[in-house]
């Protein structure tokens, strides 16, 4: 304990004896840091806060069936948040900012890539505890910082709307093509049925046959609708996802059921084998089956197609601005007080170490002289 006290007292005495050197070192570094901090250009930070909608930016027609089956649809807050973050960090968005505000001239860079790198360093994106996104833009002009921050949100929303419209357009096209195909098929078989009934004077068939036809049509219609939903989900989510795999399993199940009904001549609802059906009844059943099938498909497809058309023309933004960026009153950089305090601490330690080791060196030098 006494050694520690002696060492501490000795150090204090040593510093007091060399106080002029210590003061010169500390004042020199501190004054230099003050001058440098005053010469550094001021940088301002403008913040804009946005919320991400929890609802879907657009609904996928027909995909609600998956939710009823307990299958996650894959579209929600997390998906929207990831999508917005991807767009905010995208090169496409930053290129728009550079062109809009002529940042290559403003940053005085000799290449576009350097301008892009400089802009990335001046834009900070953080996600808050409540999933709000805080976008911070740094610039030497406080008004320009706020303007860039607000335009960045506007441009990101514009890109997201374009992406959503492209997806909605593709989905609507899928349903529209199938819808037109179904309408044409219904017209064809309606005309064929009329000609058939006029030719053979056919009015009705036994209830058992009608029931069998109805079952075939129902299964076939569900198969067709599921195939359309599969194509939409495949384009939206990609392969090997729960939604796509579940729809593929449903397609296989409907196809097996349809083949079973079609190829089993001893169905319990029929009192005769299919090969025993007279030629007229077979032809009639084929026409009615196809007509019933396409009618069922239209019942499913009609509302879904209309919803797809509405989605294409009505894009809802998933970005909601909570606080627009305003020109900040105070600078964000440089933090002069912090620079001066840290320099003072550093120079003090440097001065202490210098005096201490200089004293050690002098003592060692004296010992060597005495020894010689």
mmCIF file of C-alpha atoms in Angstrom:
data_model
loop_
_atom_site.group_PDB
_atom_site.id
_atom_site.type_symbol
_atom_site.label_atom_id
_atom_site.label_comp_id
_atom_site.label_asym_id
_atom_site.label_seq_id
_atom_site.Cartn_x
_atom_site.Cartn_y
_atom_site.Cartn_z
ATOM 1 C CA UNK A 1 0.000 0.000 0.000
ATOM 2 C CA UNK A 2 2.828 2.342 0.891
ATOM 3 C CA UNK A 3 4.565 1.558 -2.390
ATOM 4 C CA UNK A 4 1.414 2.440 -4.294
ATOM 5 C CA UNK A 5 1.093 5.666 -2.332
ATOM 6 C CA UNK A 6 4.735 6.490 -2.881
ATOM 7 C CA UNK A 7 4.384 5.735 -6.576
ATOM 8 C CA UNK A 8 1.299 7.924 -6.871
ATOM 9 C CA UNK A 9 2.851 10.733 -4.858
ATOM 10 C CA UNK A 10 6.014 10.420 -6.878
ATOM 11 C CA UNK A 11 4.052 10.644 -10.125
ATOM 12 C CA UNK A 12 2.174 13.702 -8.898
ATOM 13 C CA UNK A 13 5.447 15.326 -7.861
ATOM 14 C CA UNK A 14 6.971 14.452 -11.237
ATOM 15 C CA UNK A 15 4.024 15.996 -13.096
ATOM 16 C CA UNK A 16 4.154 19.089 -10.906
ATOM 17 C CA UNK A 17 7.841 19.490 -11.585
ATOM 18 C CA UNK A 18 7.171 19.209 -15.324
ATOM 19 C CA UNK A 19 3.868 21.059 -15.292
ATOM 20 C CA UNK A 20 4.991 23.512 -17.943
ATOM 21 C CA UNK A 21 5.676 20.701 -20.426
ATOM 22 C CA UNK A 22 2.326 19.055 -19.594
ATOM 23 C CA UNK A 23 0.434 22.325 -20.001
ATOM 24 C CA UNK A 24 2.147 23.061 -23.302
ATOM 25 C CA UNK A 25 1.293 19.604 -24.695
ATOM 26 C CA UNK A 26 -2.347 19.749 -23.559
ATOM 27 C CA UNK A 27 -2.903 23.318 -24.717
ATOM 28 C CA UNK A 28 -1.209 22.705 -28.055
ATOM 29 C CA UNK A 29 -3.345 19.699 -28.940
ATOM 30 C CA UNK A 30 -6.515 21.252 -27.538
ATOM 31 C CA UNK A 31 -6.059 24.507 -29.433
ATOM 32 C CA UNK A 32 -5.273 22.567 -32.594
ATOM 33 C CA UNK A 33 -8.480 20.524 -32.192
ATOM 34 C CA UNK A 34 -10.492 23.724 -31.676
ATOM 35 C CA UNK A 35 -9.062 25.233 -34.851
ATOM 36 C CA UNK A 36 -9.684 22.053 -36.867
ATOM 37 C CA UNK A 37 -13.253 21.698 -35.550
ATOM 38 C CA UNK A 38 -13.964 25.308 -36.521
ATOM 39 C CA UNK A 39 -12.594 24.730 -40.009
ATOM 40 C CA UNK A 40 -14.593 21.542 -40.603
ATOM 41 C CA UNK A 41 -17.720 22.164 -42.737
ATOM 42 C CA UNK A 42 -21.087 21.927 -41.030
ATOM 43 C CA UNK A 43 -23.269 18.943 -41.899
ATOM 44 C CA UNK A 44 -27.014 18.828 -41.210
ATOM 45 C CA UNK A 45 -29.278 15.813 -40.765
ATOM 46 C CA UNK A 46 -32.927 15.723 -41.863
ATOM 47 C CA UNK A 47 -35.160 12.855 -40.716
ATOM 48 C CA UNK A 48 -38.377 11.543 -42.241
ATOM 49 C CA UNK A 49 -40.434 8.886 -40.451
ATOM 50 C CA UNK A 50 -42.752 6.508 -42.290
ATOM 51 C CA UNK A 51 -44.989 3.601 -41.320
ATOM 52 C CA UNK A 52 -45.485 0.474 -43.386
ATOM 53 C CA UNK A 53 -49.058 -0.632 -43.897
ATOM 54 C CA UNK A 54 -49.913 -4.013 -42.370
ATOM 55 C CA UNK A 55 -52.523 -4.648 -45.039
ATOM 56 C CA UNK A 56 -51.717 -5.979 -48.461
ATOM 57 C CA UNK A 57 -50.727 -3.452 -51.080
ATOM 58 C CA UNK A 58 -53.145 -5.347 -53.320
ATOM 59 C CA UNK A 59 -55.107 -8.562 -52.875
ATOM 60 C CA UNK A 60 -54.498 -11.584 -55.032
ATOM 61 C CA UNK A 61 -57.910 -12.792 -56.279
ATOM 62 C CA UNK A 62 -58.671 -16.385 -55.363
ATOM 63 C CA UNK A 63 -55.761 -16.655 -52.948
ATOM 64 C CA UNK A 64 -58.117 -16.118 -49.977
ATOM 65 C CA UNK A 65 -59.062 -19.778 -50.367
ATOM 66 C CA UNK A 66 -55.594 -20.609 -49.042
ATOM 67 C CA UNK A 67 -56.257 -18.639 -45.864
ATOM 68 C CA UNK A 68 -59.481 -20.555 -45.290
ATOM 69 C CA UNK A 69 -57.443 -23.744 -45.451
ATOM 70 C CA UNK A 70 -55.042 -22.446 -42.813
ATOM 71 C CA UNK A 71 -52.224 -21.865 -45.295
ATOM 72 C CA UNK A 72 -50.238 -18.634 -44.785
ATOM 73 C CA UNK A 73 -50.587 -16.346 -47.760
ATOM 74 C CA UNK A 74 -47.083 -14.913 -47.303
ATOM 75 C CA UNK A 75 -48.157 -11.273 -47.677
ATOM 76 C CA UNK A 76 -48.219 -9.058 -44.596
ATOM 77 C CA UNK A 77 -46.275 -6.546 -42.533
ATOM 78 C CA UNK A 78 -42.964 -8.431 -42.665
ATOM 79 C CA UNK A 79 -43.189 -8.882 -46.423
ATOM 80 C CA UNK A 80 -44.105 -5.215 -46.960
ATOM 81 C CA UNK A 81 -41.306 -4.060 -44.648
ATOM 82 C CA UNK A 82 -38.708 -6.141 -46.490
ATOM 83 C CA UNK A 83 -40.001 -4.875 -49.820
ATOM 84 C CA UNK A 84 -39.761 -1.224 -48.731
ATOM 85 C CA UNK A 85 -36.277 -1.698 -47.261
ATOM 86 C CA UNK A 86 -35.108 -3.319 -50.490
ATOM 87 C CA UNK A 87 -36.400 -0.409 -52.567
ATOM 88 C CA UNK A 88 -34.928 2.216 -50.217
ATOM 89 C CA UNK A 89 -31.478 0.631 -50.585
ATOM 90 C CA UNK A 90 -31.792 -0.053 -54.298
ATOM 91 C CA UNK A 91 -29.513 1.417 -56.929
ATOM 92 C CA UNK A 92 -32.543 2.443 -58.995
ATOM 93 C CA UNK A 93 -33.804 4.748 -56.249
ATOM 94 C CA UNK A 94 -30.391 6.274 -55.556
ATOM 95 C CA UNK A 95 -29.847 6.939 -59.265
ATOM 96 C CA UNK A 96 -33.097 8.916 -59.311
ATOM 97 C CA UNK A 97 -31.878 10.990 -56.368
ATOM 98 C CA UNK A 98 -28.528 11.660 -58.042
ATOM 99 C CA UNK A 99 -30.147 12.772 -61.295
ATOM 100 C CA UNK A 100 -32.844 14.835 -59.600
ATOM 101 C CA UNK A 101 -30.470 16.859 -57.415
ATOM 102 C CA UNK A 102 -27.386 16.719 -59.698
ATOM 103 C CA UNK A 103 -25.347 15.245 -56.874
ATOM 104 C CA UNK A 104 -22.309 14.453 -58.991
ATOM 105 C CA UNK A 105 -21.717 18.181 -59.391
ATOM 106 C CA UNK A 106 -22.751 18.848 -55.809
ATOM 107 C CA UNK A 107 -20.391 16.235 -54.357
ATOM 108 C CA UNK A 108 -17.668 17.143 -56.886
ATOM 109 C CA UNK A 109 -16.938 13.514 -57.720
ATOM 110 C CA UNK A 110 -15.262 12.445 -60.946
ATOM 111 C CA UNK A 111 -17.372 9.303 -61.516
ATOM 112 C CA UNK A 112 -20.951 8.168 -61.064
ATOM 113 C CA UNK A 113 -19.906 5.240 -58.855
ATOM 114 C CA UNK A 114 -18.133 7.580 -56.435
ATOM 115 C CA UNK A 115 -21.248 9.749 -56.325
ATOM 116 C CA UNK A 116 -23.338 6.675 -55.586
ATOM 117 C CA UNK A 117 -20.971 5.635 -52.805
ATOM 118 C CA UNK A 118 -21.038 9.147 -51.342
ATOM 119 C CA UNK A 119 -24.837 9.227 -51.388
ATOM 120 C CA UNK A 120 -25.052 5.818 -49.680
ATOM 121 C CA UNK A 121 -22.850 7.152 -46.883
ATOM 122 C CA UNK A 122 -25.122 10.205 -46.522
ATOM 123 C CA UNK A 123 -28.349 8.183 -46.249
ATOM 124 C CA UNK A 124 -29.034 6.164 -43.105
ATOM 125 C CA UNK A 125 -32.082 3.910 -42.742
ATOM 126 C CA UNK A 126 -33.172 2.505 -39.373
ATOM 127 C CA UNK A 127 -36.176 0.437 -38.290
ATOM 128 C CA UNK A 128 -37.783 1.442 -34.989
ATOM 129 C CA UNK A 129 -39.330 -0.734 -32.300
ATOM 130 C CA UNK A 130 -42.816 -0.337 -33.783
ATOM 131 C CA UNK A 131 -41.634 -1.171 -37.315
ATOM 132 C CA UNK A 132 -41.483 2.487 -38.327
ATOM 133 C CA UNK A 133 -38.711 3.404 -40.737
ATOM 134 C CA UNK A 134 -36.560 6.454 -39.999
ATOM 135 C CA UNK A 135 -34.673 7.798 -43.009
ATOM 136 C CA UNK A 136 -31.860 10.254 -42.268
ATOM 137 C CA UNK A 137 -30.164 12.329 -44.954
ATOM 138 C CA UNK A 138 -26.938 14.261 -44.329
ATOM 139 C CA UNK A 139 -25.996 17.347 -46.334
ATOM 140 C CA UNK A 140 -24.121 20.607 -45.863
ATOM 141 C CA UNK A 141 -27.285 22.499 -46.824
ATOM 142 C CA UNK A 142 -30.039 21.944 -44.266
ATOM 143 C CA UNK A 143 -32.785 22.781 -46.759
ATOM 144 C CA UNK A 144 -31.352 20.404 -49.341
ATOM 145 C CA UNK A 145 -31.098 17.638 -46.729
ATOM 146 C CA UNK A 146 -34.832 17.913 -45.993
ATOM 147 C CA UNK A 147 -35.706 18.115 -49.689
ATOM 148 C CA UNK A 148 -33.704 14.988 -50.537
ATOM 149 C CA UNK A 149 -35.211 13.053 -47.612
ATOM 150 C CA UNK A 150 -38.792 13.864 -48.643
ATOM 151 C CA UNK A 151 -38.157 13.126 -52.308
ATOM 152 C CA UNK A 152 -36.511 9.823 -51.397
ATOM 153 C CA UNK A 153 -39.769 8.659 -49.798
ATOM 154 C CA UNK A 154 -41.800 9.900 -52.768
ATOM 155 C CA UNK A 155 -39.528 8.111 -55.257
ATOM 156 C CA UNK A 156 -39.593 4.882 -53.220
ATOM 157 C CA UNK A 157 -43.395 4.966 -53.147
ATOM 158 C CA UNK A 158 -43.458 5.541 -56.912
ATOM 159 C CA UNK A 159 -41.207 2.526 -57.536
ATOM 160 C CA UNK A 160 -43.314 0.332 -55.246
ATOM 161 C CA UNK A 161 -46.510 1.371 -57.028
ATOM 162 C CA UNK A 162 -44.930 0.476 -60.379
ATOM 163 C CA UNK A 163 -43.813 -2.927 -59.101
ATOM 164 C CA UNK A 164 -47.249 -3.645 -57.640
ATOM 165 C CA UNK A 165 -48.946 -2.567 -60.864
ATOM 166 C CA UNK A 166 -46.757 -4.908 -62.906
ATOM 167 C CA UNK A 167 -47.708 -7.837 -60.676
ATOM 168 C CA UNK A 168 -51.398 -6.867 -60.763
ATOM 169 C CA UNK A 169 -51.243 -6.590 -64.559
ATOM 170 C CA UNK A 170 -49.792 -10.085 -64.919
ATOM 171 C CA UNK A 171 -52.379 -11.546 -62.545
ATOM 172 C CA UNK A 172 -55.233 -9.815 -64.359
ATOM 173 C CA UNK A 173 -53.922 -11.089 -67.696
ATOM 174 C CA UNK A 174 -53.925 -14.685 -66.439
ATOM 175 C CA UNK A 175 -57.532 -14.455 -65.263
ATOM 176 C CA UNK A 176 -58.653 -12.518 -68.333
ATOM 177 C CA UNK A 177 -57.292 -15.093 -70.768
ATOM 178 C CA UNK A 178 -58.991 -17.906 -68.873
ATOM 179 C CA UNK A 179 -62.217 -15.893 -68.587
ATOM 180 C CA UNK A 180 -62.375 -15.293 -72.348
ATOM 181 C CA UNK A 181 -61.633 -18.958 -72.984
ATOM 182 C CA UNK A 182 -64.497 -19.999 -70.706
ATOM 183 C CA UNK A 183 -66.967 -17.570 -72.325
ATOM 184 C CA UNK A 184 -66.091 -18.845 -75.805
ATOM 185 C CA UNK A 185 -66.461 -22.452 -74.649
ATOM 186 C CA UNK A 186 -69.880 -21.784 -73.108
ATOM 187 C CA UNK A 187 -71.117 -20.191 -76.330
ATOM 188 C CA UNK A 188 -69.768 -23.110 -78.343
ATOM 189 C CA UNK A 189 -71.413 -25.815 -76.213
ATOM 190 C CA UNK A 190 -74.682 -23.887 -75.877
ATOM 191 C CA UNK A 191 -74.929 -23.796 -79.645
ATOM 192 C CA UNK A 192 -73.903 -27.453 -79.892
ATOM 193 C CA UNK A 193 -76.512 -28.456 -77.306
ATOM 194 C CA UNK A 194 -79.255 -26.586 -79.168
ATOM 195 C CA UNK A 195 -78.372 -28.294 -82.448
ATOM 196 C CA UNK A 196 -78.221 -31.681 -80.731
ATOM 197 C CA UNK A 197 -81.597 -31.292 -79.010
ATOM 198 C CA UNK A 198 -83.217 -30.065 -82.224
ATOM 199 C CA UNK A 199 -81.781 -32.976 -84.181
ATOM 200 C CA UNK A 200 -82.634 -35.789 -81.717
ATOM 201 C CA UNK A 201 -85.576 -34.140 -79.941
ATOM 202 C CA UNK A 202 -83.882 -34.685 -76.566
ATOM 203 C CA UNK A 203 -85.390 -32.962 -73.505
ATOM 204 C CA UNK A 204 -83.959 -34.635 -70.323
ATOM 205 C CA UNK A 205 -81.946 -37.590 -69.002
ATOM 206 C CA UNK A 206 -82.376 -39.872 -65.968
ATOM 207 C CA UNK A 207 -81.546 -38.318 -62.611
ATOM 208 C CA UNK A 208 -78.742 -40.801 -62.001
ATOM 209 C CA UNK A 209 -76.898 -39.759 -65.144
ATOM 210 C CA UNK A 210 -77.446 -36.093 -64.426
ATOM 211 C CA UNK A 211 -75.998 -36.563 -60.917
ATOM 212 C CA UNK A 212 -72.930 -38.280 -62.344
ATOM 213 C CA UNK A 213 -72.436 -35.506 -64.900
ATOM 214 C CA UNK A 214 -72.820 -32.884 -62.190
ATOM 215 C CA UNK A 215 -70.186 -34.571 -60.044
ATOM 216 C CA UNK A 216 -67.770 -34.749 -62.961
ATOM 217 C CA UNK A 217 -68.379 -31.117 -63.830
ATOM 218 C CA UNK A 218 -67.938 -29.991 -60.230
ATOM 219 C CA UNK A 219 -64.624 -31.805 -59.821
ATOM 220 C CA UNK A 220 -63.406 -30.686 -63.245
ATOM 221 C CA UNK A 221 -64.341 -27.080 -62.493
ATOM 222 C CA UNK A 222 -62.494 -27.151 -59.167
ATOM 223 C CA UNK A 223 -59.493 -28.629 -60.975
ATOM 224 C CA UNK A 224 -59.485 -25.819 -63.539
ATOM 225 C CA UNK A 225 -59.830 -23.066 -60.925
ATOM 226 C CA UNK A 226 -57.076 -24.589 -58.809
ATOM 227 C CA UNK A 227 -54.789 -24.719 -61.853
ATOM 228 C CA UNK A 228 -55.352 -20.988 -62.414
ATOM 229 C CA UNK A 229 -54.640 -20.257 -58.733
ATOM 230 C CA UNK A 230 -51.483 -22.387 -59.008
ATOM 231 C CA UNK A 231 -50.217 -20.340 -61.974
ATOM 232 C CA UNK A 232 -50.896 -17.081 -60.116
ATOM 233 C CA UNK A 233 -49.223 -18.281 -56.900
ATOM 234 C CA UNK A 234 -46.255 -19.641 -58.873
ATOM 235 C CA UNK A 235 -45.687 -16.251 -60.531
ATOM 236 C CA UNK A 236 -46.196 -14.375 -57.252
ATOM 237 C CA UNK A 237 -44.283 -16.500 -54.728
ATOM 238 C CA UNK A 238 -42.048 -18.763 -56.844
ATOM 239 C CA UNK A 239 -41.505 -22.497 -56.594
ATOM 240 C CA UNK A 240 -41.084 -24.563 -53.418
ATOM 241 C CA UNK A 241 -43.259 -22.334 -51.225
ATOM 242 C CA UNK A 242 -46.044 -23.609 -48.925
ATOM 243 C CA UNK A 243 -48.770 -21.933 -50.992
ATOM 244 C CA UNK A 244 -47.542 -23.342 -54.322
ATOM 245 C CA UNK A 245 -46.925 -26.838 -52.925
ATOM 246 C CA UNK A 246 -50.391 -26.951 -51.351
ATOM 247 C CA UNK A 247 -52.039 -25.912 -54.632
ATOM 248 C CA UNK A 248 -50.030 -28.584 -56.499
ATOM 249 C CA UNK A 249 -51.313 -31.218 -54.059
ATOM 250 C CA UNK A 250 -54.887 -30.011 -54.592
ATOM 251 C CA UNK A 251 -54.460 -30.239 -58.383
ATOM 252 C CA UNK A 252 -53.247 -33.847 -58.103
ATOM 253 C CA UNK A 253 -56.138 -34.726 -55.782
ATOM 254 C CA UNK A 254 -58.789 -33.218 -58.101
ATOM 255 C CA UNK A 255 -57.239 -34.890 -61.152
ATOM 256 C CA UNK A 256 -57.264 -38.308 -59.434
ATOM 257 C CA UNK A 257 -60.872 -37.822 -58.343
ATOM 258 C CA UNK A 258 -61.931 -36.798 -61.848
ATOM 259 C CA UNK A 259 -60.250 -39.809 -63.465
ATOM 260 C CA UNK A 260 -61.805 -42.084 -60.869
ATOM 261 C CA UNK A 261 -65.313 -40.811 -61.617
ATOM 262 C CA UNK A 262 -64.767 -40.830 -65.366
ATOM 263 C CA UNK A 263 -63.230 -44.290 -65.625
ATOM 264 C CA UNK A 264 -65.302 -46.123 -63.046
ATOM 265 C CA UNK A 265 -68.370 -47.542 -64.844
ATOM 266 C CA UNK A 266 -69.801 -49.052 -61.650
ATOM 267 C CA UNK A 267 -70.414 -45.834 -59.773
ATOM 268 C CA UNK A 268 -73.032 -46.449 -57.123
ATOM 269 C CA UNK A 269 -75.132 -43.543 -58.396
ATOM 270 C CA UNK A 270 -75.571 -45.216 -61.789
ATOM 271 C CA UNK A 271 -77.808 -48.214 -62.392
ATOM 272 C CA UNK A 272 -76.052 -49.091 -65.635
ATOM 273 C CA UNK A 273 -72.553 -49.200 -67.026
ATOM 274 C CA UNK A 274 -71.297 -46.283 -69.049
ATOM 275 C CA UNK A 275 -70.713 -48.465 -72.118
ATOM 276 C CA UNK A 276 -74.428 -49.374 -72.033
ATOM 277 C CA UNK A 277 -75.546 -45.816 -72.429
ATOM 278 C CA UNK A 278 -77.161 -45.350 -75.829
ATOM 279 C CA UNK A 279 -75.281 -43.322 -78.352
ATOM 280 C CA UNK A 280 -77.653 -40.399 -78.072
ATOM 281 C CA UNK A 281 -77.377 -40.248 -74.301
ATOM 282 C CA UNK A 282 -73.591 -40.422 -74.449
ATOM 283 C CA UNK A 283 -73.375 -37.558 -76.902
ATOM 284 C CA UNK A 284 -75.910 -35.584 -74.920
ATOM 285 C CA UNK A 285 -74.064 -36.165 -71.650
ATOM 286 C CA UNK A 286 -70.786 -35.074 -73.195
ATOM 287 C CA UNK A 287 -72.262 -31.797 -74.325
ATOM 288 C CA UNK A 288 -74.054 -31.166 -71.032
ATOM 289 C CA UNK A 289 -70.997 -32.131 -69.029
ATOM 290 C CA UNK A 290 -68.794 -29.665 -70.874
ATOM 291 C CA UNK A 291 -71.425 -26.944 -70.668
ATOM 292 C CA UNK A 292 -71.948 -27.513 -66.947
ATOM 293 C CA UNK A 293 -68.210 -27.569 -66.400
ATOM 294 C CA UNK A 294 -67.587 -24.220 -68.065
ATOM 295 C CA UNK A 295 -70.606 -22.715 -66.310
ATOM 296 C CA UNK A 296 -69.166 -23.773 -62.950
ATOM 297 C CA UNK A 297 -65.788 -22.355 -63.898
ATOM 298 C CA UNK A 298 -67.452 -19.058 -64.806
ATOM 299 C CA UNK A 299 -69.156 -18.933 -61.393
ATOM 300 C CA UNK A 300 -65.743 -19.120 -59.724
ATOM 301 C CA UNK A 301 -63.808 -17.107 -62.254
ATOM 302 C CA UNK A 302 -66.200 -14.204 -62.867
ATOM 303 C CA UNK A 303 -65.925 -12.465 -59.465
ATOM 304 C CA UNK A 304 -62.219 -13.241 -59.257
ATOM 305 C CA UNK A 305 -61.574 -11.699 -62.661
ATOM 306 C CA UNK A 306 -63.509 -8.550 -61.707
ATOM 307 C CA UNK A 307 -61.447 -8.262 -58.524
ATOM 308 C CA UNK A 308 -58.250 -8.561 -60.567
ATOM 309 C CA UNK A 309 -59.416 -5.719 -62.815
ATOM 310 C CA UNK A 310 -60.124 -3.532 -59.778
ATOM 311 C CA UNK A 311 -56.692 -4.307 -58.320
ATOM 312 C CA UNK A 312 -54.989 -3.260 -61.524
ATOM 313 C CA UNK A 313 -56.684 0.148 -61.492
ATOM 314 C CA UNK A 314 -56.480 0.762 -57.755
ATOM 315 C CA UNK A 315 -53.015 0.618 -56.238
ATOM 316 C CA UNK A 316 -52.864 1.419 -52.504
ATOM 317 C CA UNK A 317 -49.592 2.780 -51.155
ATOM 318 C CA UNK A 318 -48.004 0.773 -48.354
ATOM 319 C CA UNK A 319 -45.882 3.756 -47.224
ATOM 320 C CA UNK A 320 -47.507 6.239 -44.849
ATOM 321 C CA UNK A 321 -45.527 9.370 -43.964
ATOM 322 C CA UNK A 322 -45.761 10.152 -40.243
ATOM 323 C CA UNK A 323 -43.269 13.030 -40.015
ATOM 324 C CA UNK A 324 -42.015 14.855 -43.084
ATOM 325 C CA UNK A 325 -38.431 16.042 -43.076
ATOM 326 C CA UNK A 326 -37.976 19.689 -42.136
ATOM 327 C CA UNK A 327 -34.766 21.774 -42.298
ATOM 328 C CA UNK A 328 -32.911 21.110 -39.019
ATOM 329 C CA UNK A 329 -32.013 24.047 -36.803
ATOM 330 C CA UNK A 330 -28.788 22.549 -35.479
ATOM 331 C CA UNK A 331 -25.916 20.882 -37.258
ATOM 332 C CA UNK A 332 -25.275 17.156 -36.864
ATOM 333 C CA UNK A 333 -21.537 17.324 -37.587
ATOM 334 C CA UNK A 334 -18.907 18.165 -36.510
ATOM 335 C CA UNK A 335 -19.518 17.748 -32.778
ATOM 336 C CA UNK A 336 -16.973 20.302 -31.664
ATOM 337 C CA UNK A 337 -17.403 19.858 -27.922
ATOM 338 C CA UNK A 338 -16.870 16.124 -28.247
ATOM 339 C CA UNK A 339 -13.780 16.648 -30.406
ATOM 340 C CA UNK A 340 -12.267 19.131 -27.941
ATOM 341 C CA UNK A 341 -13.011 16.990 -24.857
ATOM 342 C CA UNK A 342 -11.593 13.828 -26.432
ATOM 343 C CA UNK A 343 -8.510 15.722 -27.614
ATOM 344 C CA UNK A 344 -8.031 17.174 -24.119
ATOM 345 C CA UNK A 345 -8.195 13.700 -22.561
ATOM 346 C CA UNK A 346 -5.901 12.213 -25.192
ATOM 347 C CA UNK A 347 -3.328 15.026 -24.923
ATOM 348 C CA UNK A 348 -3.374 14.810 -21.114
ATOM 349 C CA UNK A 349 -2.623 11.087 -21.217
ATOM 350 C CA UNK A 350 -0.015 11.659 -23.895
ATOM 351 C CA UNK A 351 1.668 14.352 -21.784
ATOM 352 C CA UNK A 352 1.663 12.155 -18.673
ATOM 353 C CA UNK A 353 3.179 9.221 -20.550
ATOM 354 C CA UNK A 354 5.771 11.501 -22.146
ATOM 355 C CA UNK A 355 6.890 12.984 -18.821
ATOM 356 C CA UNK A 356 6.894 9.592 -17.096
ATOM 357 C CA UNK A 357 8.964 7.791 -19.726
ATOM 358 C CA UNK A 358 11.266 10.784 -20.184
ATOM 359 C CA UNK A 359 12.010 10.678 -16.459
ATOM 360 C CA UNK A 360 12.677 6.931 -16.647
ATOM 361 C CA UNK A 361 14.976 7.484 -19.589
ATOM 362 C CA UNK A 362 16.937 10.211 -17.785
ATOM 363 C CA UNK A 363 17.354 8.042 -14.675
ATOM 364 C CA UNK A 364 18.545 5.121 -16.772
ATOM 365 C CA UNK A 365 20.975 7.401 -18.558
ATOM 366 C CA UNK A 366 22.386 8.650 -15.222
ATOM 367 C CA UNK A 367 22.876 5.085 -13.964
ATOM 368 C CA UNK A 368 24.801 4.146 -17.077
ATOM 369 C CA UNK A 369 27.099 7.148 -16.615
ATOM 370 C CA UNK A 370 27.749 6.241 -12.963
ATOM 371 C CA UNK A 371 28.442 2.641 -13.898
ATOM 372 C CA UNK A 372 30.949 3.678 -16.534
#
